[in-house]
Short mmCIF file of N, CA and C and ligand atoms in Angstrom, two decimals:
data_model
loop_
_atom_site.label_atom_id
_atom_site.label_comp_id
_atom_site.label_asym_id
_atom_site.label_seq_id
_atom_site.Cartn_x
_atom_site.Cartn_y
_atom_site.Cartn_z
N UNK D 91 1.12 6.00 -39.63
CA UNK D 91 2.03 5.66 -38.51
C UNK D 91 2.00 4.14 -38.29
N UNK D 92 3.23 3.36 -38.21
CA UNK D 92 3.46 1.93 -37.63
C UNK D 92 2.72 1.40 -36.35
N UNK D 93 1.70 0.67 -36.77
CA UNK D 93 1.09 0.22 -35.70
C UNK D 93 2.17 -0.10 -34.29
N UNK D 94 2.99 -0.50 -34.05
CA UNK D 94 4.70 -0.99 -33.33
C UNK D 94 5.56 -0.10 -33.49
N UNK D 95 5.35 1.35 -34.06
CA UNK D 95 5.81 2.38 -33.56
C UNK D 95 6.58 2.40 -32.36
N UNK D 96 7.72 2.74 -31.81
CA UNK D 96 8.28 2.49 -30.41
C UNK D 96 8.37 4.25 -29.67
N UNK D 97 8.46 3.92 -28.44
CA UNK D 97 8.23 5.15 -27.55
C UNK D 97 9.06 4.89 -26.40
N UNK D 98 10.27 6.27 -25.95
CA UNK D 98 10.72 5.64 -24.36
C UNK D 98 9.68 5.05 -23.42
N UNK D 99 9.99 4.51 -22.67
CA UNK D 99 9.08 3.58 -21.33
C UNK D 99 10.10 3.75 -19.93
N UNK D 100 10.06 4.97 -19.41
CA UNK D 100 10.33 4.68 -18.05
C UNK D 100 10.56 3.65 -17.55
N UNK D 101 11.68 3.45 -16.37
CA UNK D 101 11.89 2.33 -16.10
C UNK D 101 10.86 2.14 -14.57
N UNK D 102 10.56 1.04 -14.02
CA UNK D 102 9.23 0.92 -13.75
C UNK D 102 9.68 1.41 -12.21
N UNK D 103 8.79 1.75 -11.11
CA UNK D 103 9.44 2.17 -9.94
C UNK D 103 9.63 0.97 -9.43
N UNK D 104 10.00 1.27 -7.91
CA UNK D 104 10.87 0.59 -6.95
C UNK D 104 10.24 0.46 -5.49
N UNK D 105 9.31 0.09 -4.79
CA UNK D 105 8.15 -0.10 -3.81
C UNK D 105 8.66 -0.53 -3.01
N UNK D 106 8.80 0.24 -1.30
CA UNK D 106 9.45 -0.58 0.08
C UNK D 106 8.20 -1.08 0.29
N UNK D 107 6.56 -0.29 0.32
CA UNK D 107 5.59 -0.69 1.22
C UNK D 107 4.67 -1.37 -0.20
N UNK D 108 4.09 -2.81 0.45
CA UNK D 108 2.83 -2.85 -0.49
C UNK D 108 1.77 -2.38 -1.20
N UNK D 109 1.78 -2.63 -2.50
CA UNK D 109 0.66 -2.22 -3.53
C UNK D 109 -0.44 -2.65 -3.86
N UNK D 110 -1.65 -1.71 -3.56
CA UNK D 110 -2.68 -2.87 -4.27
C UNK D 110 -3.48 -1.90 -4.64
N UNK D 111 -3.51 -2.62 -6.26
CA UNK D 111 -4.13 -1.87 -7.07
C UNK D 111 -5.35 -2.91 -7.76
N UNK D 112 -6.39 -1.86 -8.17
CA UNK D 112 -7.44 -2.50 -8.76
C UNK D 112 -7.63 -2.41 -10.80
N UNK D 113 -7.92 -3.47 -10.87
CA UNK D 113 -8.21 -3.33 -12.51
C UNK D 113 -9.70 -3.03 -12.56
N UNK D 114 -10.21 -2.01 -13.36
CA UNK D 114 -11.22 -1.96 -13.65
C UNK D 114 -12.01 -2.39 -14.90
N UNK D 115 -12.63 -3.16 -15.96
CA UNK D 115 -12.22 -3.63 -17.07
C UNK D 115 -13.63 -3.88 -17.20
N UNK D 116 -14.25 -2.92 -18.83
CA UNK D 116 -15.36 -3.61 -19.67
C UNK D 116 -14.75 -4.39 -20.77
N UNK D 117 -15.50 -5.64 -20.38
CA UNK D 117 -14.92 -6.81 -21.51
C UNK D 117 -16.20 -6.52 -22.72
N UNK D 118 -16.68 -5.86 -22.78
CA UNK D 118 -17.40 -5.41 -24.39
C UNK D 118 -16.89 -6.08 -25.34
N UNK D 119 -15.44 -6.19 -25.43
CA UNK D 119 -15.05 -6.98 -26.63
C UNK D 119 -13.93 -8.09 -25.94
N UNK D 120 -14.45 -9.25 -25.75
CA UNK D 120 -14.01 -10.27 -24.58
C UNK D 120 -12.55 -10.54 -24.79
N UNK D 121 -12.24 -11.37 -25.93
CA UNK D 121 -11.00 -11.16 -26.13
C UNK D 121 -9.68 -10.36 -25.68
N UNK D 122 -10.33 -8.71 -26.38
CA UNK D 122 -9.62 -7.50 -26.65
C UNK D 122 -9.34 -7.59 -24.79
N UNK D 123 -10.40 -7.38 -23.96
CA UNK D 123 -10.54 -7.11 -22.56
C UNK D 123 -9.26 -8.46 -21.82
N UNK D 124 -9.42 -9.68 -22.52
CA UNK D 124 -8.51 -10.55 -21.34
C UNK D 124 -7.01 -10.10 -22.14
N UNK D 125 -6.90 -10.36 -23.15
CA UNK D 125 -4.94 -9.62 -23.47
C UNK D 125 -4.66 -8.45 -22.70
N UNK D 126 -5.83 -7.13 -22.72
CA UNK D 126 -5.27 -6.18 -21.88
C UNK D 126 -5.02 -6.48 -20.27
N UNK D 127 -5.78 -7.51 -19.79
CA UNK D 127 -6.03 -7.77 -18.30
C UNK D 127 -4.65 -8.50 -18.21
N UNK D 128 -3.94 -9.51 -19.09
CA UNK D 128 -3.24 -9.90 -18.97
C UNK D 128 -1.77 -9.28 -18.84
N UNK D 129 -1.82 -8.30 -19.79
CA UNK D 129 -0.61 -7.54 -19.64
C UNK D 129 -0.77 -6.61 -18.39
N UNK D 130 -1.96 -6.25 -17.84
CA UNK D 130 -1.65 -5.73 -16.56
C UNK D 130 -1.46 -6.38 -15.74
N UNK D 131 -1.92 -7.43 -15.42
CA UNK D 131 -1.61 -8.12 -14.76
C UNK D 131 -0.13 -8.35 -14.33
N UNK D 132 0.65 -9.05 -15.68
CA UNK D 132 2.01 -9.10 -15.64
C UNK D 132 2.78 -7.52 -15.20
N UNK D 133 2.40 -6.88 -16.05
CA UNK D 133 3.04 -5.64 -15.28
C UNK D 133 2.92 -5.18 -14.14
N UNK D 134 1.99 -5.66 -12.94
CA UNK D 134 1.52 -5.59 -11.71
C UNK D 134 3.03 -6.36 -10.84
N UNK D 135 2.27 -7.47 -11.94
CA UNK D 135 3.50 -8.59 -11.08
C UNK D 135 4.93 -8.43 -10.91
N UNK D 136 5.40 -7.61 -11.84
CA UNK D 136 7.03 -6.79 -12.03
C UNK D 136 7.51 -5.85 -10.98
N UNK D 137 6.05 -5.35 -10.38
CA UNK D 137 6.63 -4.50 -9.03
C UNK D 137 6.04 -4.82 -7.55
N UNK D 138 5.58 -6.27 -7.86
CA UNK D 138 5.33 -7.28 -6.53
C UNK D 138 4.05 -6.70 -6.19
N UNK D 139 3.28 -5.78 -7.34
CA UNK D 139 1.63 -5.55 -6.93
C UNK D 139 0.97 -6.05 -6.64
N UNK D 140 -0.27 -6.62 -5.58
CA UNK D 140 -1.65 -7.06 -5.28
C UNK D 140 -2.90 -6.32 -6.67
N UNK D 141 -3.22 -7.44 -7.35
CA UNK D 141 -4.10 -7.17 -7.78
C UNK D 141 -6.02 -7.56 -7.65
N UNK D 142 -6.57 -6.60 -7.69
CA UNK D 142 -7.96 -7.46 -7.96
C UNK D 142 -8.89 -6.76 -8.70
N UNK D 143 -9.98 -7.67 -9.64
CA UNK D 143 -10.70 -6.83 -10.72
C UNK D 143 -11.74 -7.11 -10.69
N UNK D 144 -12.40 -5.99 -11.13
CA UNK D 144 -14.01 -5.96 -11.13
C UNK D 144 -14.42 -6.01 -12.99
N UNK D 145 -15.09 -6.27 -13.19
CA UNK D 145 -16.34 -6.10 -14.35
C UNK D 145 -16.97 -5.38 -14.57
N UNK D 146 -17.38 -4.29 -15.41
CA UNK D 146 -18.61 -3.53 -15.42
C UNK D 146 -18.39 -3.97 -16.85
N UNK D 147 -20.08 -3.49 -17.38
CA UNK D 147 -20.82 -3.82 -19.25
C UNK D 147 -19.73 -3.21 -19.56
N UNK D 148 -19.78 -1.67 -19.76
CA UNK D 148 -18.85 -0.90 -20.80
C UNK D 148 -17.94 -0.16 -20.58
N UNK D 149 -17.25 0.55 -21.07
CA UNK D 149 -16.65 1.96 -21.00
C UNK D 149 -16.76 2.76 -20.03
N UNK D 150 -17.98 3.18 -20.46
CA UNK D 150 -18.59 4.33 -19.91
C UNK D 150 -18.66 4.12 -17.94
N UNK D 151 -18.75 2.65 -17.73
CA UNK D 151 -19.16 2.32 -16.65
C UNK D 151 -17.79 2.34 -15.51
N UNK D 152 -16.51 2.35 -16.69
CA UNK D 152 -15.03 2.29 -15.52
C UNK D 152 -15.01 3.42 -14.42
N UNK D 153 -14.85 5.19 -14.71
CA UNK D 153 -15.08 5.57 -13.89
C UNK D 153 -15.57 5.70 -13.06
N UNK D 154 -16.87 5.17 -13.29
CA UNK D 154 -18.02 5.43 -11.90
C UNK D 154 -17.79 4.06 -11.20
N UNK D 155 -17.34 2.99 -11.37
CA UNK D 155 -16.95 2.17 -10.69
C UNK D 155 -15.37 2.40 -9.89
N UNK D 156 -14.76 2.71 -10.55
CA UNK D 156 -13.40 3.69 -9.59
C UNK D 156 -13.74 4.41 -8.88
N UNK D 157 -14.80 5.50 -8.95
CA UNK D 157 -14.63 6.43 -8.25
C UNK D 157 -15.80 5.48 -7.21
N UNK D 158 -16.36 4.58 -6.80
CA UNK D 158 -16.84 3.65 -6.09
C UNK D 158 -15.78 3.40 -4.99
N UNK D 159 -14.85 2.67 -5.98
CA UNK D 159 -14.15 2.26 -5.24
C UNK D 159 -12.97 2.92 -4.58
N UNK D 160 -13.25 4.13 -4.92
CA UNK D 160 -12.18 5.38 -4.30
C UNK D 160 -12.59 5.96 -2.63
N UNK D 161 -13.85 5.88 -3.14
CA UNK D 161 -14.76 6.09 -1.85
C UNK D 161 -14.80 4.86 -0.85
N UNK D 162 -14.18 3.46 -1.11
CA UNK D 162 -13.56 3.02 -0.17
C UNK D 162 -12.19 2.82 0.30
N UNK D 163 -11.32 3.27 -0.67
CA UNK D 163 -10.02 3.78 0.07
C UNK D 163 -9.50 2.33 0.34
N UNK D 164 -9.55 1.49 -0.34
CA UNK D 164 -8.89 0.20 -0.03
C UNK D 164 -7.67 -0.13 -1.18
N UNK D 165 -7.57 0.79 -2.14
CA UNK D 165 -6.16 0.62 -3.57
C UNK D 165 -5.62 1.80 -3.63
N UNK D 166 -4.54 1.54 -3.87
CA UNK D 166 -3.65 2.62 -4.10
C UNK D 166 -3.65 3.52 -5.53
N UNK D 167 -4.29 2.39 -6.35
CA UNK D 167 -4.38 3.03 -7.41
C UNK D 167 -5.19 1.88 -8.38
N UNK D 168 -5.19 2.31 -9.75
CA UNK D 168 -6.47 1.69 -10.22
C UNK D 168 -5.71 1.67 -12.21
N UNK D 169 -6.65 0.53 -12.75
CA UNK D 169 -5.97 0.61 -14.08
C UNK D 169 -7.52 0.27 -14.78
N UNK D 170 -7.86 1.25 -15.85
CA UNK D 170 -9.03 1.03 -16.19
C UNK D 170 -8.51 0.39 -18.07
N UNK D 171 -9.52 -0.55 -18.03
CA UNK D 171 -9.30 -1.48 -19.81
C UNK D 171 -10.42 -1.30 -20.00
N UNK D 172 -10.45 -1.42 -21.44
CA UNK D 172 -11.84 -1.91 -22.26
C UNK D 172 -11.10 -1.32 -23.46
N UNK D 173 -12.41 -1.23 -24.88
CA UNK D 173 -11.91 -1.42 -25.77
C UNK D 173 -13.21 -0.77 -26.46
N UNK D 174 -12.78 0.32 -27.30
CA UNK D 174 -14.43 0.87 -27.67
C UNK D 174 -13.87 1.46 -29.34
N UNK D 175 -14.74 0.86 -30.24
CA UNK D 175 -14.78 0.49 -31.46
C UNK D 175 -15.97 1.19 -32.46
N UNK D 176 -15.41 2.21 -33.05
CA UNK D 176 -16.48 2.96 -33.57
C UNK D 176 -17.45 1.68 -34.14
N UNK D 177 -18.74 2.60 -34.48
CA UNK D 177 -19.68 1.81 -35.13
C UNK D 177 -19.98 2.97 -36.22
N UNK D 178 -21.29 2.73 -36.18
CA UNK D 178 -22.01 3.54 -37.47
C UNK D 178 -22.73 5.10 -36.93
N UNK D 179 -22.93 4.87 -35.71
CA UNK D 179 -23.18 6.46 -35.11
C UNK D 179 -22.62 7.50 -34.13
N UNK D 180 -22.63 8.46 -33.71
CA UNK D 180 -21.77 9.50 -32.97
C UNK D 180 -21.83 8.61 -31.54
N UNK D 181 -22.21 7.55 -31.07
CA UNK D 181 -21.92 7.20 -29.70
C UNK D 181 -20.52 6.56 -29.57
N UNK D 182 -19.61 6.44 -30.66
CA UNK D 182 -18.85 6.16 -30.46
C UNK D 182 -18.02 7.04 -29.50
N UNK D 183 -17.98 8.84 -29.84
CA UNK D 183 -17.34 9.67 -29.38
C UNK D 183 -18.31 9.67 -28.05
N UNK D 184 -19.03 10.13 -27.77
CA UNK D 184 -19.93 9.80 -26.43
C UNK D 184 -18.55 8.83 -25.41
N UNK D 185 -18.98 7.77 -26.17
CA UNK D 185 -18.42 6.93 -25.34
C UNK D 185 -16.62 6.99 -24.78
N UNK D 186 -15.73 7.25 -26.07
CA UNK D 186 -14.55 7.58 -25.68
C UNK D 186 -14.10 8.91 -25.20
N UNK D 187 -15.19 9.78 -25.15
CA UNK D 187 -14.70 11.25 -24.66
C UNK D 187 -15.46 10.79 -23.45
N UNK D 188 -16.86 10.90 -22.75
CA UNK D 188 -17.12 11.03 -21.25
C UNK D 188 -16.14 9.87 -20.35
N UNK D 189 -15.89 8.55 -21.15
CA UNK D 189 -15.05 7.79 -20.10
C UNK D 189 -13.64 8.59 -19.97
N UNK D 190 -12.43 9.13 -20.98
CA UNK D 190 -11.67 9.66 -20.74
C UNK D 190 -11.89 10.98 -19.99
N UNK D 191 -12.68 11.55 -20.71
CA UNK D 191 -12.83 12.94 -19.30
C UNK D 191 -13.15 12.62 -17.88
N UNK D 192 -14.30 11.36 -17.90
CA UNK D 192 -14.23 11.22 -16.44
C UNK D 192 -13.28 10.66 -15.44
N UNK D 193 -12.10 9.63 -16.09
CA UNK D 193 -11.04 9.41 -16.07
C UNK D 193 -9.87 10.28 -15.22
N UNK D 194 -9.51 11.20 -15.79
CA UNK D 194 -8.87 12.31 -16.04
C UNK D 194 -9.50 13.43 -14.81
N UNK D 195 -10.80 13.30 -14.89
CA UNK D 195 -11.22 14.23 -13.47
C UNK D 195 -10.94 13.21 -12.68
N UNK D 196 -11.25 12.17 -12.69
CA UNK D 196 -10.85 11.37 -10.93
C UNK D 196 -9.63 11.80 -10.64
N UNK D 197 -7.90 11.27 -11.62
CA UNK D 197 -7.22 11.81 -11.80
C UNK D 197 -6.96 13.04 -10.77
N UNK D 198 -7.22 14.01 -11.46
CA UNK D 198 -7.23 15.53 -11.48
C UNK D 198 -7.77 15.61 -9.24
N UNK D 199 -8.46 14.61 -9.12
CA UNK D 199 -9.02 14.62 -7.81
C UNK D 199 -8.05 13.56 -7.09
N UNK D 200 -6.90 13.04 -7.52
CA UNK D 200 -6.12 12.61 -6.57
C UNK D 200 -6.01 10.77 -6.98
N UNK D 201 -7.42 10.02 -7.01
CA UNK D 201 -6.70 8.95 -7.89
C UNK D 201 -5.41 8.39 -8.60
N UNK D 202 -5.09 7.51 -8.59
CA UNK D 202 -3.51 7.34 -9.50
C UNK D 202 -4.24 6.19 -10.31
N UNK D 203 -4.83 6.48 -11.43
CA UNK D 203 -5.11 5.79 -12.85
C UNK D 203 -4.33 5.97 -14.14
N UNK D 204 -4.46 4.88 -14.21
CA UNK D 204 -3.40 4.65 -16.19
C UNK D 204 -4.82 3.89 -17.01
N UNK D 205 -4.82 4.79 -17.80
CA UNK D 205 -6.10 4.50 -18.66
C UNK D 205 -5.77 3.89 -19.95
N UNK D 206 -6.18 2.55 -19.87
CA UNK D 206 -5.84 1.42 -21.28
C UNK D 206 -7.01 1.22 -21.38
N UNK D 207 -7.81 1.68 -21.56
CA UNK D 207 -9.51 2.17 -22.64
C UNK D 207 -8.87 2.47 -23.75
N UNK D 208 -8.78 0.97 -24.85
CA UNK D 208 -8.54 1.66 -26.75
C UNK D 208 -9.56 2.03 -27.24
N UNK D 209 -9.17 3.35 -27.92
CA UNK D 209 -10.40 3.73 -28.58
C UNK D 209 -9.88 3.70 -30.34
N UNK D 210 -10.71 2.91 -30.77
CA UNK D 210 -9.88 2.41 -32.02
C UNK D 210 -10.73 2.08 -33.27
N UNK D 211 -10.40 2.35 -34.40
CA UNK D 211 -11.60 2.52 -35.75
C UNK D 211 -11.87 1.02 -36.25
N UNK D 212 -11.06 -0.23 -35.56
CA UNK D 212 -11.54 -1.40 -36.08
C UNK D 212 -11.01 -2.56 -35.05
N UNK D 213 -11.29 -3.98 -35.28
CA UNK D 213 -11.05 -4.99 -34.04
C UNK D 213 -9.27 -5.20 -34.60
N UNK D 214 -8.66 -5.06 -35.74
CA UNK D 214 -7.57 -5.18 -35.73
C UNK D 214 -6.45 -4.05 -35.01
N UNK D 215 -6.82 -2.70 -35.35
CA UNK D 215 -6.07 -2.08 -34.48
C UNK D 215 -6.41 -2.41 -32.68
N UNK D 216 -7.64 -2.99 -32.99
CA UNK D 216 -7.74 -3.45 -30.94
C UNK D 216 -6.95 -4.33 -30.74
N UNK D 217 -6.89 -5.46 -31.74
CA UNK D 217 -5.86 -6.96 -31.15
C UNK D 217 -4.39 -6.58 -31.36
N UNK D 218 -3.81 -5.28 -32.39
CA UNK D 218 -2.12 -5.30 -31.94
C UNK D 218 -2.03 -4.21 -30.55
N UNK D 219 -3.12 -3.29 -30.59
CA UNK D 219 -2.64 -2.98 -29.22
C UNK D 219 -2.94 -3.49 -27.39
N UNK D 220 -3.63 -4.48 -27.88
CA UNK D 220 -4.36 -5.28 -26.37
C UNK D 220 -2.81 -6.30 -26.45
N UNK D 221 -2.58 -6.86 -27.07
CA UNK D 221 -1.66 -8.22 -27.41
C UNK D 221 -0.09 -7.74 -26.49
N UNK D 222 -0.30 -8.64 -25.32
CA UNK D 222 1.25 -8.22 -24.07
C UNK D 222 2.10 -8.36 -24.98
N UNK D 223 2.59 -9.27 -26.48
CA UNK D 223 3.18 -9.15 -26.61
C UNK D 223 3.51 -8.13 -27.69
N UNK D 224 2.63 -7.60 -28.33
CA UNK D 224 2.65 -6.63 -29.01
C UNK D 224 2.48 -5.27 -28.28
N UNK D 225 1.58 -4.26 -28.63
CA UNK D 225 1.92 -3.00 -27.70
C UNK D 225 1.28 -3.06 -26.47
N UNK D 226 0.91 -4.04 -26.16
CA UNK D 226 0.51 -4.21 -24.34
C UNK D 226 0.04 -2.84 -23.81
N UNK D 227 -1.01 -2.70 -24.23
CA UNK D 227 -1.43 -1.46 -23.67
C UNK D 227 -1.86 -1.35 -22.08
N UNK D 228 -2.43 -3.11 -22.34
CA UNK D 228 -2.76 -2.95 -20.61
C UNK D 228 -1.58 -2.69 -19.90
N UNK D 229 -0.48 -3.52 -20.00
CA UNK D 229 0.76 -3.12 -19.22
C UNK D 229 0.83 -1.68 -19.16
N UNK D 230 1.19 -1.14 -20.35
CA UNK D 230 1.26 0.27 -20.31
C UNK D 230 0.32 0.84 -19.26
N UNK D 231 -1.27 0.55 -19.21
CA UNK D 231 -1.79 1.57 -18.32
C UNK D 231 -1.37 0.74 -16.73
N UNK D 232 -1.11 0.02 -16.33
CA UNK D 232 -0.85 -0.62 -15.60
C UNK D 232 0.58 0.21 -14.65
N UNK D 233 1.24 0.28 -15.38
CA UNK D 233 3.08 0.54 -15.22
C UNK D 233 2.34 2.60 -15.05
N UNK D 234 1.59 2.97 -15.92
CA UNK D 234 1.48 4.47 -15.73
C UNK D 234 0.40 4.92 -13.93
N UNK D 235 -0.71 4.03 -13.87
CA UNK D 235 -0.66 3.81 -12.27
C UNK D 235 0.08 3.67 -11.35
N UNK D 236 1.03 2.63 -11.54
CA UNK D 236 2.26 2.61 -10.49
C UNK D 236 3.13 3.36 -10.71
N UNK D 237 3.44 4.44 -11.74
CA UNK D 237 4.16 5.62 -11.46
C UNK D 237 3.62 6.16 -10.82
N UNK D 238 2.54 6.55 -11.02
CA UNK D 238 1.19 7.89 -9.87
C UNK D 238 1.43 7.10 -8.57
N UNK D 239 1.13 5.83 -8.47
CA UNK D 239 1.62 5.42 -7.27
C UNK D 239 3.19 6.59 -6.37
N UNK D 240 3.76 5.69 -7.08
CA UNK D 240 5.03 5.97 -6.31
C UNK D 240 5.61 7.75 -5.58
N UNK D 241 5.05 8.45 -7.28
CA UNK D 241 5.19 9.78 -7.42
C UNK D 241 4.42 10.42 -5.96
N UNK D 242 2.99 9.97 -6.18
CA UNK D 242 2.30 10.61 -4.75
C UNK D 242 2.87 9.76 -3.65
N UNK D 243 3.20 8.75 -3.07
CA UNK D 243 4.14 8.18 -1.96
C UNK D 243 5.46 8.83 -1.51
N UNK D 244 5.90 9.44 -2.62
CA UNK D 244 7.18 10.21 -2.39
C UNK D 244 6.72 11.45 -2.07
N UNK D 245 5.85 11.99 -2.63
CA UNK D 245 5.49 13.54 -2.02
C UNK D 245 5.04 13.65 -0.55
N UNK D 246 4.10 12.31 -0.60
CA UNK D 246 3.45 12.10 1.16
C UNK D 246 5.07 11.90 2.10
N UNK D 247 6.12 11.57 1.26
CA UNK D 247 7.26 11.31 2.19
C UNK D 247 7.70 10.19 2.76
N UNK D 248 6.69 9.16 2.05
CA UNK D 248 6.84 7.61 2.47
C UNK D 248 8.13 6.68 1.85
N UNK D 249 8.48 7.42 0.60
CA UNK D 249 9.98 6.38 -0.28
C UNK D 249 10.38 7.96 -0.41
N UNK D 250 11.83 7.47 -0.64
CA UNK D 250 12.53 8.33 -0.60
C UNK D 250 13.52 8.24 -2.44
N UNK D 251 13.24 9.01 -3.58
CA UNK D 251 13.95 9.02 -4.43
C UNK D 251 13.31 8.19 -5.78
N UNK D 252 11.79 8.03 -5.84
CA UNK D 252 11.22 7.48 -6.63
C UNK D 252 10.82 8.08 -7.50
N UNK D 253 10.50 8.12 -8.76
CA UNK D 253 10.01 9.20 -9.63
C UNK D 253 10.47 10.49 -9.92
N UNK D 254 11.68 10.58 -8.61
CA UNK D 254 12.21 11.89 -9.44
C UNK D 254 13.81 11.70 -9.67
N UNK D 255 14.28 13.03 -10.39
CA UNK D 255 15.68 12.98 -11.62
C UNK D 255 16.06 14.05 -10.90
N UNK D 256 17.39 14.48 -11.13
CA UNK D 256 18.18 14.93 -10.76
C UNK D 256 18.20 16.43 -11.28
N1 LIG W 1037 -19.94 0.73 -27.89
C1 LIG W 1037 -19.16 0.41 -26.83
C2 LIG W 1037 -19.62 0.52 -25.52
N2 LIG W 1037 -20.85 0.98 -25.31
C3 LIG W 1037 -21.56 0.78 -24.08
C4 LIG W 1037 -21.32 1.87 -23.05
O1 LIG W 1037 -20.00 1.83 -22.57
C5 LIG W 1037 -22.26 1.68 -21.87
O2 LIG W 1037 -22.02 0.43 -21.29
C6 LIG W 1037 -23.72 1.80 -22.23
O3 LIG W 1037 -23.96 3.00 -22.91
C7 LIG W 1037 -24.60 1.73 -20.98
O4 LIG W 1037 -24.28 2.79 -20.08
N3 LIG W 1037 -18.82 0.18 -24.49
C8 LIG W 1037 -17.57 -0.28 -24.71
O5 LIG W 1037 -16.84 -0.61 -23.74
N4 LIG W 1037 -17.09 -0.41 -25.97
C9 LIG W 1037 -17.86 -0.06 -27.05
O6 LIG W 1037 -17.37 -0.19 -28.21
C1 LIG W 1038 -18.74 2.72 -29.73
C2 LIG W 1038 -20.14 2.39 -29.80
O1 LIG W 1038 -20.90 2.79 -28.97
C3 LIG W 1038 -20.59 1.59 -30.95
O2 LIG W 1038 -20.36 0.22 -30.75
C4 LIG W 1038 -22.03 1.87 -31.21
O3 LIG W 1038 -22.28 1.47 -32.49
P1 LIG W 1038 -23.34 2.27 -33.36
O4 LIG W 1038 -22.83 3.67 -33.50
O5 LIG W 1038 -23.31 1.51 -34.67
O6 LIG W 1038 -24.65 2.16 -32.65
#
């Protein structure tokens, strides 16, 4: 498959009340970590989002720092990066299955996360998909938060006509 493979992309929502969302981001692989921060960033900035980001070592460490910061109820939603790169033993899967499952349960518990954690067999498939201008993954998880955004705002009854089709 084409690394630049293309995929529809929703068009991004439409926000009366302010957003503020948090990046959560292991820079494990420093580089890989600021292109993704960057494209979220920019994609933050496209729907007039408040952003602010924390640090943790790894992977493994994004959820439990979300769900931290869930328990203070100060973001609307949350975009977790990092970048996890097999090596030579099974912690690779360790690492990309408990962060996505734990992910996915916050999720599942009401959170609005877009998860741009690459999990990827070498540093080149990390740099075309971290790269905003290549597949911007951070944007991507970035833009998939502020759908969960909007989607749960419209159900609470706060915007009227966001996220949904006819
Ligand atoms: N190998 C990678 C890790 N490993 C570290 C873990 O995420 C974790 O910090 C450690 O086990 C302590 O709890 N993290 C990444 O983000 N990327 C990797 O490739
Ligand atoms: C993804 C990992 O945890 C990886 O970097 C660990 O490498 P190794 O399996 O060689 O210890």
């Amino acid at each position: 498959m084409a690394a630049n493979e293309g995929h529809y992309t929703l068009p991004l929502p439409v926000f009366d009340k302010p957003v503020k969302l948090l990046i959560v981001v292991a820079p494990y692989y420093r580089d890989i970590a600021d292109n993704l921060i960057a494209g979220a960033r920019a994609m933050a900035a496209k729907c007039g989002a408040e952003v602010d980001l924390v640090e943790v070592p790894g992977a493994l460490e994004v959820p439990t720092a979300i769900a931290m910061a869930e328990r203070q109820a100060k973001y609307d939603g949350y975009v977790a990066l990092g970048c996890v790169i097999r090596g030579e033993t099974t912690h690779y899967d360790t690492v990309c299955n408990d962060s996505s499952r734990a992910l996915s349960l916050l999720g599942l518990q009401g959170a609005c996360i877009g998860n741009g954690i690459l999990t990827v067999e070498n540093k080149p498939q990390a740099e075309v998909r971290a790269d905003p201008m290549g597949q911007d993954k951070g944007g991507g998880a970035a833009a998939a938060a502020l759908h969960l955004i909007a989607l749960s705002r419209n159900w609470a009854g706060q915007t009227k006509g966001i996220g949904f089709r006819a």
